[in-house]
Structures are given as structure tokens and as C-alpha cells.
Coordinates of C-alpha atoms and ligand atoms in Angstrom, one line a residue:
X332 CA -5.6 46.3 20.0
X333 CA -7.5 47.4 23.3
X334 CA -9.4 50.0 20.7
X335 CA -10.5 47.7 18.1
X336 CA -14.7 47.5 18.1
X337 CA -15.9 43.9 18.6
X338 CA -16.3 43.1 14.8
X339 CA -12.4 43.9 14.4
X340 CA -10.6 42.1 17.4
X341 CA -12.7 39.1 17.4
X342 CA -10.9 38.7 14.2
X343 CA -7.6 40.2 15.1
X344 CA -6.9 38.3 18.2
X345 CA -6.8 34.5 19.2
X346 CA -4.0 33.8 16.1
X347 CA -1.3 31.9 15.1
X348 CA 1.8 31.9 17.6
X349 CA 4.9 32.9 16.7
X350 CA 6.6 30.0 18.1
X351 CA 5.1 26.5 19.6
X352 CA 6.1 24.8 22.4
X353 CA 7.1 21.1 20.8
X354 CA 5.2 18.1 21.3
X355 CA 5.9 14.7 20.0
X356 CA 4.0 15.1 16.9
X357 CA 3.7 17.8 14.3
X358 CA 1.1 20.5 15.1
X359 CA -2.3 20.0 12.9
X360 CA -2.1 23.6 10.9
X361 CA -5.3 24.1 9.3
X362 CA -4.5 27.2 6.6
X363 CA -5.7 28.2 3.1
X364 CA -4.3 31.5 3.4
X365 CA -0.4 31.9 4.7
X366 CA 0.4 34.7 5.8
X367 CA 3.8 36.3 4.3
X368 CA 6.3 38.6 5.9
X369 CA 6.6 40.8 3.1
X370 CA 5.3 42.3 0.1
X371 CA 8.2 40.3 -1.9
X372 CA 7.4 37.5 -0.8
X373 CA 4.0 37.6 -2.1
X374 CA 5.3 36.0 -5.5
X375 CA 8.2 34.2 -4.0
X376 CA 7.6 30.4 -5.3
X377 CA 10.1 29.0 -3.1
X378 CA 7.5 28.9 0.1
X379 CA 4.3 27.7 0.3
X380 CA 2.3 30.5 -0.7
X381 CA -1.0 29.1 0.1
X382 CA -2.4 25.8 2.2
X383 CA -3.3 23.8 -0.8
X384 CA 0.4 22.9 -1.2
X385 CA 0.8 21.3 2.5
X386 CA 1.4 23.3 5.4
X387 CA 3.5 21.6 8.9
X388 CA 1.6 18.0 9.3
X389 CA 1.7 17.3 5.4
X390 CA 5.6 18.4 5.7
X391 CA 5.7 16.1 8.5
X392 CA 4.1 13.2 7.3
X393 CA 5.6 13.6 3.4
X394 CA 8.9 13.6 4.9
X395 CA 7.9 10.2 7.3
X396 CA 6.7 8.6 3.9
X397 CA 9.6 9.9 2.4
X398 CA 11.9 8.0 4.7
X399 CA 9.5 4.5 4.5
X400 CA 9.9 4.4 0.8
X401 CA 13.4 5.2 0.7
X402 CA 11.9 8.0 -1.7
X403 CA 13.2 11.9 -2.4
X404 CA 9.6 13.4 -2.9
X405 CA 6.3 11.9 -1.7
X406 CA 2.6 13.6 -2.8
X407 CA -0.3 13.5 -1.6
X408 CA -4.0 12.6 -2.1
X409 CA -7.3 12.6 -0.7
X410 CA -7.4 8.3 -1.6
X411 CA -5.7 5.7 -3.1
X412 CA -7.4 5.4 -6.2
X413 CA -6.6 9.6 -6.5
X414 CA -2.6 8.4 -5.9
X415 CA -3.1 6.1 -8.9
X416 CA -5.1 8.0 -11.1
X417 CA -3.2 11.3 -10.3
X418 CA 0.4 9.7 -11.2
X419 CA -1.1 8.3 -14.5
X420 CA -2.3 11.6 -15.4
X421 CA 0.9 13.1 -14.5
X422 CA 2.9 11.4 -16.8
X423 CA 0.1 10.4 -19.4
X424 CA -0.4 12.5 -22.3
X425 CA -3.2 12.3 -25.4
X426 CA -1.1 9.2 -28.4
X427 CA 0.5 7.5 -25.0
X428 CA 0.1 3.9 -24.4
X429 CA 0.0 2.1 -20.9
X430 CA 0.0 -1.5 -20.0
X431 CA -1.8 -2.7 -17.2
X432 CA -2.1 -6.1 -14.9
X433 CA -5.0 -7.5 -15.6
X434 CA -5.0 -8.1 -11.6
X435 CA -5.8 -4.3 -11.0
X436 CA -7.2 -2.9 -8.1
X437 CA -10.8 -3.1 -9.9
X438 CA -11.1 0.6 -9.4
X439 CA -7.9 1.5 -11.4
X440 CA -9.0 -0.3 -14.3
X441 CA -12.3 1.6 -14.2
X442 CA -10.3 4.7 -14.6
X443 CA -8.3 3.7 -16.8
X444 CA -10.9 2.1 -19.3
X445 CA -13.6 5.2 -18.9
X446 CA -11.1 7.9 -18.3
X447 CA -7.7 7.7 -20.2
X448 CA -9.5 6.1 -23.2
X449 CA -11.7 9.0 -23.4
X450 CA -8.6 11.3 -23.0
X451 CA -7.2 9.3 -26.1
X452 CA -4.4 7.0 -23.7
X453 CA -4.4 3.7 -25.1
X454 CA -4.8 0.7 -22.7
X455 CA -4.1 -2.8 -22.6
X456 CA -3.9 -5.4 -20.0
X457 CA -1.6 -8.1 -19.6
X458 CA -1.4 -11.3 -17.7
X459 CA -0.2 -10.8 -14.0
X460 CA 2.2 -13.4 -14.2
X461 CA 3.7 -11.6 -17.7
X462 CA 7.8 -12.3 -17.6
X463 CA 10.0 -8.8 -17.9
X464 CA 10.9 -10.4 -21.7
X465 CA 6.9 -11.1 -22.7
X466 CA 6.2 -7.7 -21.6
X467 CA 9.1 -5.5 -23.3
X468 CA 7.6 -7.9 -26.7
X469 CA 4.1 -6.4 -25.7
X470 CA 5.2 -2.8 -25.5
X471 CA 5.0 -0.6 -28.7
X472 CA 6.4 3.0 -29.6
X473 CA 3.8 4.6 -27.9
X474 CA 4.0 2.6 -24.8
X475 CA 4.8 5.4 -22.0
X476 CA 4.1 3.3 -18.7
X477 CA 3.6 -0.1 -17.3
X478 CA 1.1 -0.6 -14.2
X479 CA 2.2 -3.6 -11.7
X480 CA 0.2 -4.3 -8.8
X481 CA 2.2 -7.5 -6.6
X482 CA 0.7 -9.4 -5.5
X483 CA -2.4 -8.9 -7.5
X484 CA -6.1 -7.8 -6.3
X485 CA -8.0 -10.8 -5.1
X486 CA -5.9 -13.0 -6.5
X487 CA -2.3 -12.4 -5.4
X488 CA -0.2 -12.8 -8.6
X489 CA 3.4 -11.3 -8.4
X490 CA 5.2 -9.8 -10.7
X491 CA 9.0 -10.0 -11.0
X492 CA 8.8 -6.5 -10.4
X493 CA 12.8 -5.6 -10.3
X494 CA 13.5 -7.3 -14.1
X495 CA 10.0 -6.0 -15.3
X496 CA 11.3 -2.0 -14.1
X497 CA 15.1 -2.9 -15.4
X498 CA 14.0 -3.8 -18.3
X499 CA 11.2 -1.0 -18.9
X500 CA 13.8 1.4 -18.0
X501 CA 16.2 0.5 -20.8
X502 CA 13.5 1.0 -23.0
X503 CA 12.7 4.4 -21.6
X504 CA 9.1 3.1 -20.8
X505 CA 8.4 4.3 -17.1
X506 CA 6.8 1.8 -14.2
X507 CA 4.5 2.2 -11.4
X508 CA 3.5 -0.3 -8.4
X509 CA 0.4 -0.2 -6.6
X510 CA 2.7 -1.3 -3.6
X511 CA -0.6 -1.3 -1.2
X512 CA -0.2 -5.1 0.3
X513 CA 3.8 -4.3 1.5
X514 CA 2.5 -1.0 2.8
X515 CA 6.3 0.2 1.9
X516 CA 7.6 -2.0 4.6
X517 CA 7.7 -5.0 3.3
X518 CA 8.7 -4.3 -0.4
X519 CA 10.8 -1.1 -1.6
X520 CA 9.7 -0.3 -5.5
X521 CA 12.0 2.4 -5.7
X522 CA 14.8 0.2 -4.4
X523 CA 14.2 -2.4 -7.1
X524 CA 14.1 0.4 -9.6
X525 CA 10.3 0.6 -10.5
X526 CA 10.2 4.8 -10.8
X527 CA 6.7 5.5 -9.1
X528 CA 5.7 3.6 -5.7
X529 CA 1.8 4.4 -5.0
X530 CA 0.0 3.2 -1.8
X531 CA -3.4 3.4 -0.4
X532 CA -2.4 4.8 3.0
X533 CA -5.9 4.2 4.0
X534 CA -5.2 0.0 4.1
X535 CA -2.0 -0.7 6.5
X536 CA -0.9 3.0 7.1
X537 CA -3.9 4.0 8.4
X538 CA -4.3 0.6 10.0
X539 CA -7.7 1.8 11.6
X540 CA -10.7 1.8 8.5
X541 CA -11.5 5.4 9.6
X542 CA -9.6 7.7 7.1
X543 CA -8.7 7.6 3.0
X544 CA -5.5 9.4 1.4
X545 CA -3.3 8.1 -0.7
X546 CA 1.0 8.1 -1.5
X547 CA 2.9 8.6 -5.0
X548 CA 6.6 8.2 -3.9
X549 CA 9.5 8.6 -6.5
X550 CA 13.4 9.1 -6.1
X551 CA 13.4 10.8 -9.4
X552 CA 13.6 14.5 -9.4
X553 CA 11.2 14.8 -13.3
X554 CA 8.8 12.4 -12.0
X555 CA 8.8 14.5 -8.6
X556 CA 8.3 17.6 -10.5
X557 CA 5.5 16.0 -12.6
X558 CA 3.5 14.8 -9.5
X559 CA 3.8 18.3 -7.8
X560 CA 2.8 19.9 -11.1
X561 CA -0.3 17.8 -11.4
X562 CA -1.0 18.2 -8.0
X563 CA -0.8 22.4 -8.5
X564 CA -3.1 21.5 -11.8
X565 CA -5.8 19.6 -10.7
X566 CA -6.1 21.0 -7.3
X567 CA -5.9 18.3 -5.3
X568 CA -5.3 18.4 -1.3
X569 CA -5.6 16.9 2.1
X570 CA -6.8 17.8 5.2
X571 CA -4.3 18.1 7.9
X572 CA -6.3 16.0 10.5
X573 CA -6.2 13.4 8.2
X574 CA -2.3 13.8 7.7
X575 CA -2.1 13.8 11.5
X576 CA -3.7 10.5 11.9
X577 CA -1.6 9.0 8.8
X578 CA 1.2 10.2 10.8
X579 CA 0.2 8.4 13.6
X580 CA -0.6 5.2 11.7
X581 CA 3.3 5.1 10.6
X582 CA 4.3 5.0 14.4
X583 CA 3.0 1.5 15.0
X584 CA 3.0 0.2 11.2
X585 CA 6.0 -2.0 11.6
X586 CA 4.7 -3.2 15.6
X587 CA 1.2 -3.8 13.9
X588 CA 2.7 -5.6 10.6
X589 CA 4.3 -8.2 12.1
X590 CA 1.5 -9.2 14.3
X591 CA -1.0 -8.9 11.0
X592 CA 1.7 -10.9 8.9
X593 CA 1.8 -13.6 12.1
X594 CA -1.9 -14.1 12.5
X595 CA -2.0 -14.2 8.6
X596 CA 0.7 -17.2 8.7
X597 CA -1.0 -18.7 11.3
X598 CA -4.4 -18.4 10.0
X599 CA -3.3 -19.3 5.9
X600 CA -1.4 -22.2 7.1
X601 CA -4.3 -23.6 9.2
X602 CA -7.3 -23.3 6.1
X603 CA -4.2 -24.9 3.7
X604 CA -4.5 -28.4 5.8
X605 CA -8.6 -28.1 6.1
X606 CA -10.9 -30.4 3.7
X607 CA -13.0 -28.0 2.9
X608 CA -10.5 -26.0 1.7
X609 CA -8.3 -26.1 -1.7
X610 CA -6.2 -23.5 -3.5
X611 CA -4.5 -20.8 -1.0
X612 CA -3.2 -18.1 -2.8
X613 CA -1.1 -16.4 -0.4
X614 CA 2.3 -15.8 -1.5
X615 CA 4.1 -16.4 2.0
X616 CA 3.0 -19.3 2.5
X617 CA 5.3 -22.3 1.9
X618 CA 4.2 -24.2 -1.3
X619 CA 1.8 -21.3 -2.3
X620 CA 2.1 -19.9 -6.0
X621 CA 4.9 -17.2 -6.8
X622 CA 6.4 -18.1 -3.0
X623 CA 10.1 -18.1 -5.0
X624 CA 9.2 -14.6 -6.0
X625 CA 7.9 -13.3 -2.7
X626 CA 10.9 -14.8 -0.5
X627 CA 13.4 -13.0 -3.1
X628 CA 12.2 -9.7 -3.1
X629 CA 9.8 -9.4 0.6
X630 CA 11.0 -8.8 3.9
X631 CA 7.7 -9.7 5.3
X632 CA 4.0 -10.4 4.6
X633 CA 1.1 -8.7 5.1
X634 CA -2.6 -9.8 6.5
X635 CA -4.2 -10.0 3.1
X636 CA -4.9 -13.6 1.1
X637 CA -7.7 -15.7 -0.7
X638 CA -8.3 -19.0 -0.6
X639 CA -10.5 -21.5 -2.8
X640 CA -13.4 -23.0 -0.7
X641 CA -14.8 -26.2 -1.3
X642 CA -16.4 -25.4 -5.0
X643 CA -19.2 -28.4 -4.4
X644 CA -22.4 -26.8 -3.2
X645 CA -23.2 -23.2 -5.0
X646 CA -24.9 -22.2 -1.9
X647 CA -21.9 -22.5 0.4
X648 CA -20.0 -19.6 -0.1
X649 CA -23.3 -17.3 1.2
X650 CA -24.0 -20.0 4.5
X651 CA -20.1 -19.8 5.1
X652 CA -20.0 -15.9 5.2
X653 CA -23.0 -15.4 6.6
X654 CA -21.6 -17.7 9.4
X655 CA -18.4 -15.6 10.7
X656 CA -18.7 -13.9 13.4
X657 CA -15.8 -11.8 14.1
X658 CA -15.2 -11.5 10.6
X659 CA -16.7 -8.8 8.8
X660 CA -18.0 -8.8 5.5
X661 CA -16.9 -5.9 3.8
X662 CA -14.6 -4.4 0.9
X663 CA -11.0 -2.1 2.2
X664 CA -8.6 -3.8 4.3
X665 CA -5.4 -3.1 6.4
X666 CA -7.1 -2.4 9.6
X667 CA -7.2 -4.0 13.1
X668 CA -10.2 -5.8 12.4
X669 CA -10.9 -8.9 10.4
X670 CA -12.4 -8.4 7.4
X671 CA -13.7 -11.0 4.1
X672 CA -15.2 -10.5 1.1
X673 CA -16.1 -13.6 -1.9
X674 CA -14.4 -12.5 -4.7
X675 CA -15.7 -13.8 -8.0
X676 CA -18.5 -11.2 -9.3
X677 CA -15.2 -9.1 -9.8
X678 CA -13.8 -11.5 -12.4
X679 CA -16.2 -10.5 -15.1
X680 CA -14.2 -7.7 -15.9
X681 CA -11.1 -9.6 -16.4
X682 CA -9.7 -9.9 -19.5
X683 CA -9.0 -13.4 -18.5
X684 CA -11.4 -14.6 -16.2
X685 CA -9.6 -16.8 -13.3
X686 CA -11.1 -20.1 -12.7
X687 CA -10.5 -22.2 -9.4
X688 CA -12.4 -25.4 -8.3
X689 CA -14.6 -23.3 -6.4
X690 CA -15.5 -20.1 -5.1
X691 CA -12.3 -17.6 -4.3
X692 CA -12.8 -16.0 -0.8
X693 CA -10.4 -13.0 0.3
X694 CA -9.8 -12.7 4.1
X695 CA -8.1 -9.3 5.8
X696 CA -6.4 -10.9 8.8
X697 CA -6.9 -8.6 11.5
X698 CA -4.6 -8.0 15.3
X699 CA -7.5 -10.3 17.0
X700 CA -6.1 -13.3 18.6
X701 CA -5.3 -15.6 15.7
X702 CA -6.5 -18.7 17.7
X703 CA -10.0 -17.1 17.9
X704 CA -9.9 -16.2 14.2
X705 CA -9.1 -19.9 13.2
X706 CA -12.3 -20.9 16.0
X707 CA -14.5 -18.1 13.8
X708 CA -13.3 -19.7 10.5
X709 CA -14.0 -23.5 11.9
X710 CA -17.5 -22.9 13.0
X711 CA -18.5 -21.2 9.6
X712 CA -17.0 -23.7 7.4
X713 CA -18.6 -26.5 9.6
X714 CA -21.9 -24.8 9.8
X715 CA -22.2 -24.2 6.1
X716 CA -20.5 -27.6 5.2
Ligands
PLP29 C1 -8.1 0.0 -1.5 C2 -7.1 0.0 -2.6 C3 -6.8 1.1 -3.4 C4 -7.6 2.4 -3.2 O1 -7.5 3.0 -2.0 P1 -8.6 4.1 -1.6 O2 -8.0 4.9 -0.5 O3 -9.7 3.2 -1.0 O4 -9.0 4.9 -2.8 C5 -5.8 1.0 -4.3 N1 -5.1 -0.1 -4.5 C6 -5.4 -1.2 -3.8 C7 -4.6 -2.5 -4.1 C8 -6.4 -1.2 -2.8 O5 -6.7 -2.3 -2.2

């Protein structure tokens, strides 16, 4: 190449190796164009042809996911709420019906109320609590899908998940789980028969707050076919740094689970004995609503609850947040740090509006120390009190 002008070998050299020495993780290919060996293989579908289909760190992280979720074929996409709206419209067509918690991530139902109505899907919500038998009654002939989310957004219903997809299934209607809270370690959809497990990777797979993507996994080769065709259709991809680091947040998911689900225990069992304190709505914990449901089906818990504060004094909920000090006051969840949020103006939405004896406050237990958490939480309810 020694007689190439400047303007052709600054493009011609400094490429691709043939072959890379191995490190522990994948290497973070950055491609829209491949290159092919061939002139055949120009139209040969059986490789990737160009980078929006994945190139090494997708392969490397689908295939990781793949293994969590005990699934065949995992996409991709640039957020959660793009895994959940991209696996409706991959198996939602124009006459279709889908049923919906009315726990839903409030997002989802956004999309699903301005979006698949206006794309002529019909959409209905049911209670969270809805038994497998109530909601096979509430499906018609065009229902296509059922939407579980368990537990539930804010606050933390669960769904008998295994008879709700058994059931569905013999009915030929399919199911999907926003399985976000178990992260995929915690709960298997697919192994309990629900067809489509989606996750936020950016909560508890990230585990960090600093990146967004999102997982549809299925062990069925249609619904496989049907998420890789939409994501060919729409266009939809992620960049491989961002694969890299969701890679990396799967190394330490179980090590930083088990310390989120202990500080969580810890924290939850400490606000369920405090005055100020009434209703905590965290499945794991002893006495809790839907416990029964959780210990059948979990294998563990994750960092995420609500609980009711004292409902007395309007003005509370503001002086009691505006109080903590290592917990932040912000929406996401899943990462290292703590994280709260007052849930109630999202209940307007609701088709039935939740009512507690006060205000409903949602904390994301973080990896802090969970005695210095539980000294945060005691200074703010004692301040505002
Ligand atoms: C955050 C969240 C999502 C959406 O994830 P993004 O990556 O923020 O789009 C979906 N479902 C649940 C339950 C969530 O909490």
C-alpha cells in the first residue's frame, strides 16, 4: 500500500484484524457496513449482512441474556419501554385485542392508549390481582395478547402469572411479562410458560443509572421470528458500548441482587414496625399482600417496594422527602444508589384508582449500608413528623 497518496491509505490502513487476541470480554465492534468475502455472499441472509442486526458484543450479550432467561432468542432495544412497545407491535395486528394490568409501567399504558388505539388494537385493562379464570371470562375472539407486569408499578400487585399463561395458552391467546423487578434472576416467565419475557436492562442489569436498552426473550421459534422481523422493520438497534456495559452489568447481577434484596428486607422490615408508617407493599416481606404468591413462584427479591406513610398531615409527604439525605428523589431504579419517588399523582390514570390511608411512597433500595439507609429514613420521618 506503500504507493497509495495520503487521501487513499489513511483510509486503507489502521483496519479490522483478522484475528484478536482474547480478552475476558467480547470486543466492542462498532460496524454499519460488514465487509463480505465474496461477491455471493453479498445476498447471503444467513450472516449478518450489515451492523444494524448485531455485530460480536450484541452476539455476546444476546447469548448471556439468552442463558438468564432460560430463553432460545433474546432482541434487543435501545430502552425498556422500546422492548415493550416493539414485542406488542410484533405480534399486534389492526381488529386485535390486548388486555392489560392496570398496574402498568405508566409508560406502557401511554403507548398502548395513544398508539395501538390509533393503529385500531383494542385495549382494556384489568385489575392486577385478576385470577387466570376472571381473565380467560374477560378475553373475547379478538383478544391476541395479555400484558402482566408482577409485581405491579408502584404498587406491587402479583399476578399468578404461571395459571394466568397456562390458561391463555389453551386459548391460543399469547402472554407477555414486564419481568423488570426479578431482573430474570429471580423469576423465569418463560419457565412458567408466559411466551414473551421483557425487561428493562437499564434497572437491575445495568445496575449503574448510566445506560437504557431493553430485552424481549422467548423460547418460541414464531415469536422469535416475529421479534427479529420487527426488529429488521422498524429499524431498531443498539450501540455496542452500550451492549458492552449490559454485559458487564450481568457479571455482578446475582452478587449485587442479593445484597439489594438484603438491604431491601432489612430496610422493609424496619419501616413495617415504625408508627409513622402503615401499609408495606412489598411482596417479600412476611405478612405483606400476595407474599403466598411471591414465595411460590420467586427465588429471591429485589430492592424495589412502597410503603404507606402516615396519611395524617398533607404536608408530610413533601417535608419527609425533602428530608432524605442519601436517598435520592428521582424516577428509574435498579442501581447502586438509593432512590424514592411519592407515588400517587400516577394514580389518576388508573382505571381504578388505589386508595391507602395515606400517601404511597416507593423506595429503590440501593448497595449502601442498610444500617445508614434505615438512620436516613429515621431522621426524615422524625423531622417531618
Ligand atoms: C423503567 C421501566 C421500564 C422502561 O425502561 P426504560 O429503559 O426506562 O425505557 C419498563 N418497565 C418497568 C417496570 C420499568 O420500571
Amino acid at each position: 500500500m506503500s504507493s497509495l497518496k495520503d487521501a487513499s491509505a489513511l483510509l486503507h490502513t489502521g483496519q479490522a484484524p483478522d484475528t484478536l487476541l482474547r480478552t475476558v470480554g467480547p470486543p466492542i465492534q462498532k460496524g454499519s457496513t460488514v465487509l463480505l468475502p465474496n461477491a455471493a455472499a453479498l445476498y447471503d441472509d444467513r450472516q449478518p449482512t450489515y451492523g444494524r442486526a448485531g455485530l460480536a458484543t450484541h452476539q455476546a450479550l444476546t447469548e448471556a441474556l439468552a442463558a438468564l432467561e432460560h430463553a432460545n432468542s433474546v432482541a434487543l432495544f435501545p430502552s425498556g419501554l422500546a422492548a415493550l412497545t416493539g414485542a406488542m407491535l410484533a405480534v399486534l395486528k389492526a381488529g386485535d385485542e390486548v388486555l392489560v394490568t392496570d398496574a402498568v409501567y405508566r409508560p406502557t399504558r401511554r403507548f398502548c392508549d395513544r398508539v395501538l388505539r390509533r393503529y385500531g388494537v383494542g385495549v382494556a385493562y384489568y385489575p392486577p390481582r385478576t385470577s387466570a379464570e376472571d381473565l380467560m371470562a374477560l378475553c373475547g375472539p379478538a383478544t391476541r395478547l395479555i400484558v402482566m407486569e408482577s409485581p405491579g408499578s408502584l404498587t406491587m400487585e402479583m399476578s399468578d402469572a404461571p395459571a394466568i399463561a397456562a390458561a391463555a395458552r389453551s386459548r391460543g391467546v399469547l402472554t407477555l411479562m414486564d419481568n423488570t423487578w426479578a431482573a430474570g434472576l429471580y423469576f423465569k416467565p418463560l419457565d412458567h410458560g408466559v411466551d414473551i419475557s421483557v425487561q428493562a436492562l437499564t434497572k437491575y442489569v445495568g445496575g449503574h443509572s448510566d445506560v437504557l436498552m431493553g430485552s424481549a426473550a422467548t423460547a418460541n421459534a414464531a415469536l422469535a421470528a416475529a421479534l427479529d422481523q420487527a426488529i429488521l422493520d422498524f429499524g431498531w438497534a443498539v450501540a455496542p458500548e452500550d451492549a458492552y456495559l449490559m454485559l458487564r452489568g450481568l457479571r455482578t447481577l446475582p452478587t449485587r441482587l442479593a445484597r439489594h434484596q438484603a438491604n431491601a428486607l432489612a430496610v422493609a422490615a424496619w419501616l413495617a414496625s415504625h408508627p409513622a408508617v402503615g401499609e408495606t407493599l412489598y411482596p417479600p416481606l412476611e405478612g405483606a399482600p400476595d407474599h403466598d404468591l411471591w414465595e411460590r413462584d420467586f427465588t429471591g427479591a429485589a430492592g424495589l417496594f412502597s410503603f404507606v406513610l402516615d396519611g395524617s398531615d398533607a404536608a408530610r409527604k413533601d417535608r419527609f422527602l425533602d428530608a432524605l439525605r442519601l436517598f435520592g428523589l428521582g424516577f428509574s431504579w435498579g442501581g447502586f444508589e438509593s432512590l424514592a419517588v411519592d407515588c400517587d399523582p400516577q394514580f389518576g390514570v388508573r382505571k381504578t384508582r388505589p386508595h391507602y390511608a395515606g400517601p404511597l411512597i416507593r423506595l429503590s433500595v440501593g448497595l449502601e449500608d442498610p444500617g445508614d439507609l434505615i438512620a436516613d429514613l429515621d431522621q426524615a420521618l422524625t423531622v417531618s413528623g
